[in-house]
Amino acid sequence: MKVNHKEILTIGDLKKSGYKTKKVKDELRDNLLEKIKSNENAFPGVWGYENSVIPELESAILSRHNINLLGLRGQAKTRLARLMVNLLDEYIPIVAGSEINDDPMNPISRFAVETINDLGDETPISWVHRSERFFEKLATPDVTVADLIGDVDPIKAANLKLSYADERVIHFGMIPRANRSIFVINELPDLQARIQVSLFNILQEGDIQIRGFKLRLPLDLQFVFTANPEDYTNRGSIVTPLKDRIGSQILTHYPEDIETARKITEQESRLDSRQLDTVYVPDMAKDLLEQISIEARKSEYVDPKSGISARMSITAFENLLSTAERRTLKSGDKATQVRLMDFMGIIPSITGKIELVYEGEQEGAGSVAEILIEDAVKTLFAQYFPKIDKLEHKDVEGPYDNLMSWFFDGEGFELLDDAKDSEYKAKLDSIPALNKLIEEYQVDFDKKDVYFLKELLLWGLVGYKKLSKQRFVKGYQIKDVYGSFIRGL
């Protein structure tokens, strides 16, 4: 029921308005029902979960369950929890001055009960917006029961001249202060087992116990936990009785296709408007960026249990544009487009976000990053050009023979990192066999993106060992694998 919260200032006003209190789980349920009926997206900005995670999450909310979101890093677990705030009523009334958001119609703290007994219907009320009803705690080994539940406050006891047996000396922790709200504990396995035990009563009976006080506070909370399966072995676990008290455990996952991954990256990237005005990003470059994460998730060098966060693609995209932007500043061009060689600039975004197995450590993080880029290039190459088989008949003419001959007969192809756009395009246009391959296999390809496609073709042939690529201080050179050696004999 909607009321004008600006005009309702006392409990008496609240009673006259006909306002009825709801439990927080009922608020979430009722508002979600309305969104589902009106075909409104309850979790905007979350992509790839439309047919998996979100239906399960909505079912859990409709069932009034406490929820555990279980998944690897960078799978939008915390984002989903934060978006649940939008399913709360816009405003709720509390007894003014209450530390634990006491419901004026059903007070539970001693302060609120005594205030209402003294003032009756004249008891002042405050209105709390839903944005203030979200509490979040990162589970760390140093979290204590006092932090979450509460403890006796000796300073309060001294100031009020009360004994430690008086419940008014209690200092409430984060959970009681989050009464009638959503409370999120991130990385639950990191919470020490004895601290997890302190949550048993809250989850099952809805009350708290502090230092042996005969105190029963029937708290009204929606709990959301997040956990990473990797933590179960590395840092801790969720104790079994606690898991038993969590109504629904929902498994999250990474995007299942490049299109979804691109939406997430473009939505979450923090870019300067000047970068967007200066740097054009071909669609193929965006696909290649996401393909790198896909390759990392199945790489023999990367630990699959740790996961590859969506943050890797996001920060890589930011670095990609910055690399191209830096080139324009050095070359004097007013605008440019992303080149494949710019992907060397995203290596710092990869090395810090992948956990390597032993073989990967032997290769080195930088080398593994380059391997992932090369694997992504090979995957995209096969989508646009004829497949290259590992075993080929020597006498059978292949689609790349003319291009290979051009490299065999010449000195190769050399491109500087800071080359102007005009030089970059002229270099790629100077290879007749390259132009012919594009015309033969990608005649309808977007003309604006064709130069990136040409680079992809060259790098793809390098990935399949048909050409060689060498890096030097200010650029790179692509040559025939054997031509220069034979000419030197």
Coordinates of C-alpha atoms in Angstrom, one line a residue:
M1 CA 0.0 0.0 0.0
K2 CA 1.4 3.4 -1.0
V3 CA 1.3 6.2 1.5
N4 CA 2.5 9.8 1.5
H5 CA 5.5 9.4 3.8
K6 CA 6.0 13.2 4.0
E7 CA 2.7 13.7 5.7
I8 CA 2.8 10.8 8.1
L9 CA 5.0 11.8 11.1
T10 CA 3.6 9.8 14.1
I11 CA 2.3 6.3 14.8
G12 CA -1.2 7.8 15.1
D13 CA -0.9 9.2 11.5
L14 CA 0.4 5.8 10.4
K15 CA -2.6 4.0 11.9
K16 CA -5.1 6.4 10.3
S17 CA -3.5 5.9 6.8
G18 CA -4.3 2.1 7.0
Y19 CA -0.7 1.2 6.5
K20 CA 0.1 -2.5 7.0
T21 CA 3.5 -3.8 7.8
K22 CA 5.2 -6.5 5.6
K23 CA 8.0 -8.8 6.3
V24 CA 11.0 -8.0 4.1
K25 CA 10.7 -11.4 2.3
D26 CA 7.1 -10.6 1.6
E27 CA 8.1 -7.2 0.2
L28 CA 10.5 -8.8 -2.2
R29 CA 8.0 -11.5 -3.2
D30 CA 5.1 -9.1 -3.8
N31 CA 7.1 -6.6 -5.8
L32 CA 8.7 -9.4 -7.8
L33 CA 5.3 -10.8 -8.6
E34 CA 4.3 -7.4 -10.0
K35 CA 7.4 -7.2 -12.2
I36 CA 6.9 -10.6 -13.5
K37 CA 3.2 -9.9 -14.3
S38 CA 4.2 -6.7 -16.2
N39 CA 7.0 -8.5 -18.0
E40 CA 9.5 -6.1 -16.4
N41 CA 13.2 -7.1 -16.0
A42 CA 13.9 -7.4 -12.2
F43 CA 17.6 -7.6 -12.7
P44 CA 18.6 -5.0 -15.4
G45 CA 22.2 -5.0 -16.7
V46 CA 22.8 -8.7 -15.9
W47 CA 23.4 -10.5 -19.2
G48 CA 23.5 -14.3 -20.0
Y49 CA 21.4 -15.4 -17.0
E50 CA 18.0 -14.9 -18.6
N51 CA 17.3 -18.7 -18.9
S52 CA 19.4 -20.0 -16.1
V53 CA 20.3 -18.0 -13.0
I54 CA 17.6 -15.4 -12.9
P55 CA 14.6 -17.9 -13.1
E56 CA 16.2 -19.8 -10.2
L57 CA 16.8 -16.6 -8.2
E58 CA 13.2 -15.4 -8.8
S59 CA 11.9 -18.8 -7.6
A60 CA 14.0 -18.5 -4.5
I61 CA 12.6 -15.0 -3.8
L62 CA 9.1 -16.1 -4.4
S63 CA 9.7 -19.0 -1.9
R64 CA 11.0 -16.5 0.7
H65 CA 14.3 -18.3 0.9
N66 CA 17.7 -17.1 2.1
I67 CA 20.0 -17.5 -0.8
N68 CA 23.6 -18.6 -1.5
L69 CA 25.0 -17.5 -4.9
L70 CA 27.8 -20.0 -5.7
G71 CA 30.2 -19.4 -8.5
L72 CA 33.7 -18.4 -9.7
R73 CA 35.0 -14.9 -9.5
G74 CA 33.5 -12.3 -11.9
Q75 CA 30.1 -13.9 -12.3
A76 CA 28.0 -11.0 -11.1
K77 CA 27.1 -12.6 -7.8
T78 CA 27.4 -9.3 -5.8
R79 CA 25.6 -7.4 -8.6
L80 CA 22.6 -9.7 -8.4
A81 CA 22.5 -9.2 -4.6
R82 CA 22.6 -5.5 -4.9
L83 CA 19.9 -5.4 -7.5
M84 CA 17.5 -7.1 -5.1
V85 CA 17.2 -3.7 -3.3
N86 CA 15.0 -2.6 -6.2
L87 CA 12.4 -5.2 -5.2
L88 CA 11.9 -3.6 -1.7
D89 CA 9.2 -1.1 -1.0
E90 CA 10.4 2.4 -1.7
Y91 CA 9.9 3.6 1.9
I92 CA 9.2 1.9 5.2
P93 CA 8.4 3.6 8.6
I94 CA 10.6 3.0 11.7
V95 CA 10.4 4.3 15.2
A96 CA 12.4 7.5 15.1
G97 CA 15.8 7.0 16.7
S98 CA 15.7 3.2 16.6
E99 CA 19.1 1.6 16.1
I100 CA 17.6 -1.5 14.5
N101 CA 14.8 -0.1 12.3
D102 CA 12.0 -1.0 14.7
D103 CA 8.6 -1.4 13.1
P104 CA 6.2 1.1 14.7
M105 CA 3.5 -1.6 14.6
N106 CA 5.6 -4.3 16.1
P107 CA 8.6 -2.9 18.0
I108 CA 11.2 -5.4 19.2
S109 CA 14.0 -3.3 20.9
R110 CA 13.7 -2.1 24.5
F111 CA 14.2 1.5 23.3
A112 CA 11.2 1.4 20.9
V113 CA 8.9 -0.5 23.3
E114 CA 9.5 2.1 26.1
T115 CA 9.2 5.0 23.7
I116 CA 5.8 3.8 22.4
N117 CA 4.7 3.1 26.0
D118 CA 5.5 6.7 27.0
L119 CA 4.3 8.6 23.9
G120 CA 1.6 6.2 22.4
D121 CA 0.2 7.5 19.1
E122 CA 2.4 10.6 19.3
T123 CA 5.5 8.5 18.9
P124 CA 7.5 10.1 16.1
I125 CA 8.4 7.9 13.1
S126 CA 11.0 8.2 10.4
W127 CA 10.9 6.9 6.8
V128 CA 13.8 4.8 5.4
H129 CA 14.4 4.6 1.7
R130 CA 15.1 1.2 0.2
S131 CA 18.6 2.3 -0.8
E132 CA 19.4 2.5 2.9
R133 CA 18.2 -1.1 3.5
F134 CA 21.1 -2.9 2.0
F135 CA 24.0 -4.0 4.2
E136 CA 27.1 -5.8 2.9
K137 CA 30.0 -7.5 4.8
L138 CA 33.0 -9.1 3.2
A139 CA 33.9 -12.2 5.2
T140 CA 37.5 -12.0 6.4
P141 CA 39.3 -14.1 9.0
D142 CA 39.3 -11.2 11.5
V143 CA 35.5 -10.8 11.6
T144 CA 34.1 -11.5 15.1
V145 CA 30.8 -12.4 16.6
A146 CA 30.7 -8.9 18.1
D147 CA 31.0 -7.4 14.6
L148 CA 28.1 -9.3 13.2
I149 CA 25.8 -9.9 16.2
G150 CA 26.9 -7.5 19.0
D151 CA 28.5 -7.3 22.4
V152 CA 28.4 -5.6 25.8
D153 CA 29.6 -2.0 25.6
P154 CA 31.5 -1.1 28.8
I155 CA 31.7 2.6 27.9
K156 CA 27.9 2.7 27.5
A157 CA 27.5 0.9 30.8
A158 CA 29.7 3.4 32.5
N159 CA 28.0 6.4 30.9
L160 CA 24.5 5.2 31.8
K161 CA 25.6 3.8 35.1
L162 CA 24.2 0.4 34.4
S163 CA 25.3 -3.1 35.3
Y164 CA 26.5 -5.5 32.6
A165 CA 23.3 -7.5 33.3
D166 CA 21.2 -4.7 31.8
E167 CA 20.4 -5.3 28.1
R168 CA 20.7 -1.5 27.5
V169 CA 24.5 -1.9 27.6
I170 CA 24.4 -4.0 24.5
H171 CA 26.0 -2.6 21.4
F172 CA 24.3 -4.1 18.4
G173 CA 26.3 -5.6 15.5
M174 CA 25.8 -5.2 11.8
I175 CA 23.1 -7.9 11.5
P176 CA 20.6 -6.4 14.1
R177 CA 21.2 -3.0 12.6
A178 CA 20.2 -4.4 9.3
N179 CA 16.8 -5.5 10.6
R180 CA 14.1 -5.3 7.9
S181 CA 16.8 -5.1 5.2
I182 CA 18.9 -7.2 2.9
F183 CA 22.1 -8.4 4.4
V184 CA 24.8 -9.8 2.2
I185 CA 27.9 -11.7 3.4
N186 CA 30.4 -12.0 0.5
E187 CA 32.9 -14.9 0.3
L188 CA 31.1 -16.9 3.1
P189 CA 33.8 -19.7 3.2
D190 CA 36.3 -17.2 4.5
L191 CA 34.2 -16.7 7.6
Q192 CA 35.7 -18.8 10.5
A193 CA 33.6 -21.8 11.4
R194 CA 32.8 -20.5 14.9
I195 CA 31.5 -17.3 13.4
Q196 CA 29.3 -19.2 11.0
V197 CA 27.8 -21.1 13.9
S198 CA 26.7 -17.7 15.4
L199 CA 24.4 -17.4 12.3
F200 CA 22.4 -20.6 13.0
N201 CA 19.8 -19.0 15.2
I202 CA 19.3 -16.0 13.0
L203 CA 18.7 -18.1 9.9
Q204 CA 16.4 -20.6 11.5
E205 CA 14.6 -18.9 14.4
G206 CA 15.3 -15.3 13.4
D207 CA 16.6 -14.2 16.8
I208 CA 20.1 -13.4 18.2
Q209 CA 22.0 -14.3 21.4
I210 CA 24.5 -11.9 22.9
R211 CA 26.8 -12.8 25.8
G212 CA 24.2 -15.1 27.5
F213 CA 21.5 -12.4 27.7
K214 CA 18.0 -13.7 27.8
L215 CA 17.2 -11.5 24.9
R216 CA 15.1 -12.5 22.0
L217 CA 15.0 -10.2 19.0
P218 CA 12.9 -11.7 16.2
L219 CA 14.8 -10.0 13.4
D220 CA 13.4 -9.6 9.9
L221 CA 16.1 -10.2 7.4
Q222 CA 16.7 -11.4 3.8
F223 CA 20.1 -13.0 3.8
V224 CA 22.2 -13.4 0.6
F225 CA 25.5 -15.2 0.7
T226 CA 28.1 -15.4 -2.0
A227 CA 30.8 -18.1 -2.3
N228 CA 33.5 -19.3 -4.6
P229 CA 33.9 -23.1 -5.0
E230 CA 37.7 -22.5 -5.1
D231 CA 37.5 -21.2 -1.5
Y232 CA 36.2 -24.5 -0.2
T233 CA 39.7 -26.0 -0.5
N234 CA 42.0 -23.0 -0.5
R235 CA 40.7 -21.0 2.5
G236 CA 37.8 -22.6 4.2
S237 CA 34.3 -24.0 3.8
I238 CA 30.7 -23.5 4.7
V239 CA 29.8 -25.5 7.7
T240 CA 27.2 -28.2 6.9
P241 CA 24.5 -27.0 9.4
L242 CA 24.7 -23.5 8.0
K243 CA 24.3 -24.8 4.4
D244 CA 21.3 -26.7 5.6
R245 CA 19.7 -23.5 6.9
I246 CA 20.1 -21.6 3.5
G247 CA 17.0 -22.1 1.5
S248 CA 18.3 -22.0 -2.1
Q249 CA 21.8 -22.4 -3.5
I250 CA 22.1 -21.0 -7.0
L251 CA 25.0 -21.7 -9.3
T252 CA 26.3 -18.9 -11.5
H253 CA 28.3 -19.2 -14.7
Y254 CA 30.3 -17.3 -17.3
P255 CA 28.7 -16.0 -20.5
E256 CA 28.0 -18.8 -22.9
D257 CA 28.6 -16.9 -26.1
I258 CA 30.7 -14.0 -27.4
E259 CA 27.7 -11.7 -28.0
T260 CA 26.7 -11.8 -24.3
A261 CA 30.3 -11.3 -23.2
R262 CA 30.6 -8.3 -25.4
K263 CA 27.5 -6.7 -23.9
I264 CA 29.0 -7.1 -20.4
T265 CA 32.3 -5.7 -21.4
E266 CA 30.9 -2.7 -23.2
Q267 CA 28.5 -2.0 -20.3
E268 CA 31.1 -2.2 -17.5
S269 CA 34.1 -0.6 -19.2
R270 CA 35.0 2.8 -17.8
L271 CA 36.1 4.8 -20.9
D272 CA 36.9 8.5 -21.4
S273 CA 34.5 10.1 -24.0
R274 CA 37.6 11.3 -25.8
Q275 CA 38.7 7.7 -26.3
L276 CA 35.4 6.8 -27.9
D277 CA 35.6 9.8 -30.2
T278 CA 39.2 9.1 -31.2
V279 CA 39.4 5.3 -31.4
Y280 CA 37.2 3.1 -33.6
V281 CA 36.9 -0.5 -32.5
P282 CA 36.0 -3.0 -35.3
D283 CA 33.5 -5.6 -34.3
M284 CA 36.0 -8.4 -35.0
A285 CA 38.4 -6.8 -32.4
K286 CA 35.6 -7.0 -29.8
D287 CA 35.0 -10.6 -30.7
L288 CA 38.7 -11.4 -30.4
L289 CA 38.9 -9.7 -27.0
E290 CA 36.2 -12.0 -25.7
Q291 CA 37.7 -15.0 -27.4
I292 CA 40.8 -14.5 -25.3
S293 CA 38.9 -15.1 -22.1
I294 CA 37.2 -18.2 -23.6
E295 CA 40.7 -19.6 -24.6
A296 CA 41.9 -18.9 -21.1
R297 CA 39.1 -20.9 -19.5
K298 CA 40.2 -24.0 -21.4
S299 CA 43.9 -23.4 -21.5
E300 CA 46.2 -26.1 -20.2
Y301 CA 48.4 -23.4 -18.6
V302 CA 45.5 -21.8 -16.6
D303 CA 44.0 -23.2 -13.4
P304 CA 40.3 -23.8 -14.3
K305 CA 39.2 -23.9 -10.7
S306 CA 40.2 -20.2 -10.2
G307 CA 38.0 -19.0 -13.1
I308 CA 38.6 -16.2 -15.5
S309 CA 36.7 -13.1 -14.3
A310 CA 34.7 -10.9 -16.6
R311 CA 36.9 -8.2 -15.2
M312 CA 39.7 -9.5 -17.4
S313 CA 37.8 -8.6 -20.6
I314 CA 36.7 -5.3 -19.1
T315 CA 40.2 -4.1 -18.1
A316 CA 41.6 -5.5 -21.4
F317 CA 39.1 -3.5 -23.4
E318 CA 40.1 -0.4 -21.5
N319 CA 43.8 -1.1 -22.1
L320 CA 43.1 -1.8 -25.8
L321 CA 41.6 1.6 -26.4
S322 CA 44.3 3.3 -24.3
T323 CA 47.0 1.6 -26.4
A324 CA 45.4 2.9 -29.6
E325 CA 44.8 6.4 -28.1
R326 CA 48.5 6.6 -27.1
R327 CA 49.5 5.8 -30.6
T328 CA 47.4 8.7 -32.0
L329 CA 49.2 11.1 -29.5
K330 CA 52.6 9.9 -30.7
S331 CA 51.8 9.8 -34.4
G332 CA 49.8 13.0 -34.6
D333 CA 46.7 11.3 -36.0
K334 CA 43.4 12.8 -34.9
A335 CA 41.7 9.5 -35.0
T336 CA 42.5 5.8 -35.5
Q337 CA 41.1 2.3 -35.3
V338 CA 42.2 -0.6 -33.2
R339 CA 44.9 -2.7 -34.8
L340 CA 45.7 -6.3 -34.0
M341 CA 49.1 -5.3 -32.8
D342 CA 47.4 -3.1 -30.2
F343 CA 46.5 -6.4 -28.4
M344 CA 50.0 -6.6 -27.1
G345 CA 48.9 -3.7 -24.9
I346 CA 46.4 -5.8 -23.1
I347 CA 48.9 -8.3 -21.7
P348 CA 49.1 -6.5 -18.3
S349 CA 45.3 -7.0 -18.0
I350 CA 45.7 -10.7 -18.6
T351 CA 48.8 -11.5 -16.5
G352 CA 47.3 -10.2 -13.2
K353 CA 44.0 -12.0 -13.6
I354 CA 45.0 -15.6 -14.5
E355 CA 46.1 -18.3 -12.0
L356 CA 48.7 -20.5 -13.6
V357 CA 49.2 -24.2 -13.1
Y358 CA 52.8 -25.6 -12.9
E359 CA 53.2 -25.7 -16.7
G360 CA 52.0 -22.1 -17.0
E361 CA 54.5 -20.9 -14.3
Q362 CA 57.3 -22.6 -16.3
E363 CA 56.2 -20.6 -19.4
G364 CA 55.8 -17.4 -17.6
A365 CA 52.6 -15.2 -17.3
G366 CA 53.6 -12.9 -20.2
S367 CA 54.3 -15.8 -22.5
V368 CA 51.0 -17.5 -21.5
A369 CA 49.1 -14.2 -22.3
E370 CA 50.7 -14.1 -25.8
I371 CA 49.7 -17.8 -26.3
L372 CA 46.1 -17.0 -25.4
I373 CA 46.0 -14.1 -27.9
E374 CA 47.5 -16.4 -30.5
D375 CA 44.9 -19.1 -29.8
A376 CA 42.1 -16.6 -30.0
V377 CA 43.4 -15.4 -33.4
K378 CA 43.5 -18.9 -34.7
T379 CA 39.9 -19.5 -33.6
L380 CA 38.6 -16.4 -35.3
F381 CA 40.8 -17.1 -38.4
A382 CA 39.0 -20.4 -38.9
Q383 CA 35.7 -18.6 -38.9
Y384 CA 36.6 -16.3 -41.8
F385 CA 39.1 -18.2 -44.0
P386 CA 39.7 -21.8 -45.2
K387 CA 40.8 -24.2 -42.6
I388 CA 44.5 -25.1 -42.5
D389 CA 45.0 -28.8 -41.8
K390 CA 48.0 -30.0 -39.9
L391 CA 48.8 -32.6 -42.6
E392 CA 48.6 -31.2 -46.2
H393 CA 49.6 -32.7 -49.5
K394 CA 52.6 -30.9 -50.9
D395 CA 51.5 -31.1 -54.5
V396 CA 48.0 -29.8 -53.9
E397 CA 47.5 -26.1 -54.4
G398 CA 46.3 -24.3 -51.4
P399 CA 44.4 -21.0 -51.0
Y400 CA 47.3 -19.3 -49.3
D401 CA 50.1 -20.4 -51.8
N402 CA 50.2 -17.0 -53.6
L403 CA 50.5 -15.1 -50.3
M404 CA 53.2 -17.5 -49.1
S405 CA 55.1 -17.0 -52.3
W406 CA 55.0 -13.2 -51.9
F407 CA 56.6 -13.6 -48.5
F408 CA 59.1 -16.2 -49.8
D409 CA 60.2 -13.9 -52.7
G410 CA 60.3 -10.7 -50.7
E411 CA 61.8 -9.2 -47.5
G412 CA 58.6 -9.6 -45.5
F413 CA 56.2 -7.3 -44.0
E414 CA 57.3 -4.8 -41.3
L415 CA 55.0 -2.5 -39.3
L416 CA 56.0 0.0 -36.6
D417 CA 53.9 0.4 -33.4
D418 CA 53.5 4.1 -33.9
A419 CA 52.9 4.1 -37.6
K420 CA 50.3 6.7 -38.8
D421 CA 47.0 5.3 -40.1
S422 CA 47.9 6.1 -43.6
E423 CA 51.2 4.2 -43.4
Y424 CA 49.4 1.3 -41.7
K425 CA 46.8 1.0 -44.5
A426 CA 49.3 1.5 -47.2
K427 CA 51.5 -1.3 -45.9
L428 CA 48.6 -3.8 -45.8
D429 CA 47.4 -2.7 -49.2
S430 CA 50.9 -3.3 -50.7
I431 CA 50.4 -7.1 -50.5
P432 CA 48.5 -8.1 -53.7
A433 CA 47.9 -11.7 -52.6
L434 CA 46.5 -10.5 -49.3
N435 CA 44.0 -8.2 -51.1
K436 CA 43.0 -11.1 -53.4
L437 CA 42.3 -13.4 -50.5
I438 CA 40.0 -10.8 -48.9
E439 CA 38.1 -10.3 -52.1
E440 CA 37.7 -14.0 -52.6
Y441 CA 36.6 -15.1 -49.1
Q442 CA 35.2 -11.9 -47.5
V443 CA 34.0 -9.8 -50.4
D444 CA 31.0 -8.4 -48.4
F445 CA 33.1 -7.6 -45.3
D446 CA 32.7 -4.1 -43.8
K447 CA 35.2 -1.9 -45.6
K448 CA 35.9 0.0 -42.4
D449 CA 37.0 -3.2 -40.7
V450 CA 38.9 -4.8 -43.6
Y451 CA 42.4 -3.7 -42.4
F452 CA 41.9 -5.5 -39.1
L453 CA 40.8 -8.5 -41.1
K454 CA 44.0 -8.4 -43.1
E455 CA 46.1 -8.4 -39.9
L456 CA 44.0 -11.3 -38.6
L457 CA 44.8 -13.2 -41.8
L458 CA 48.5 -12.6 -41.4
W459 CA 48.6 -13.4 -37.7
G460 CA 46.5 -16.5 -38.3
L461 CA 49.0 -17.8 -40.8
V462 CA 51.7 -17.2 -38.2
G463 CA 49.6 -19.1 -35.6
Y464 CA 49.4 -22.0 -38.0
K465 CA 53.2 -21.9 -38.6
K466 CA 52.8 -20.8 -42.2
L467 CA 54.6 -17.6 -41.6
S468 CA 56.9 -16.3 -38.8
K469 CA 56.5 -13.2 -36.7
Q470 CA 59.3 -11.5 -34.9
R471 CA 59.0 -8.7 -32.5
F472 CA 61.6 -5.9 -32.4
V473 CA 61.9 -2.7 -30.3
K474 CA 59.4 -0.5 -32.2
G475 CA 57.2 -3.0 -34.1
Y476 CA 57.0 -6.4 -35.6
Q477 CA 58.0 -8.2 -38.8
I478 CA 56.2 -11.1 -40.5
K479 CA 58.3 -13.2 -42.9
D480 CA 58.3 -16.5 -44.6
V481 CA 59.4 -19.3 -42.3
Y482 CA 62.3 -20.6 -44.5
G483 CA 62.7 -18.0 -47.3
S484 CA 65.3 -15.8 -45.7
F485 CA 67.3 -18.8 -44.6
I486 CA 67.4 -20.4 -48.1
R487 CA 68.4 -17.1 -49.8
G488 CA 71.3 -16.8 -47.3
L489 CA 72.7 -20.1 -48.4

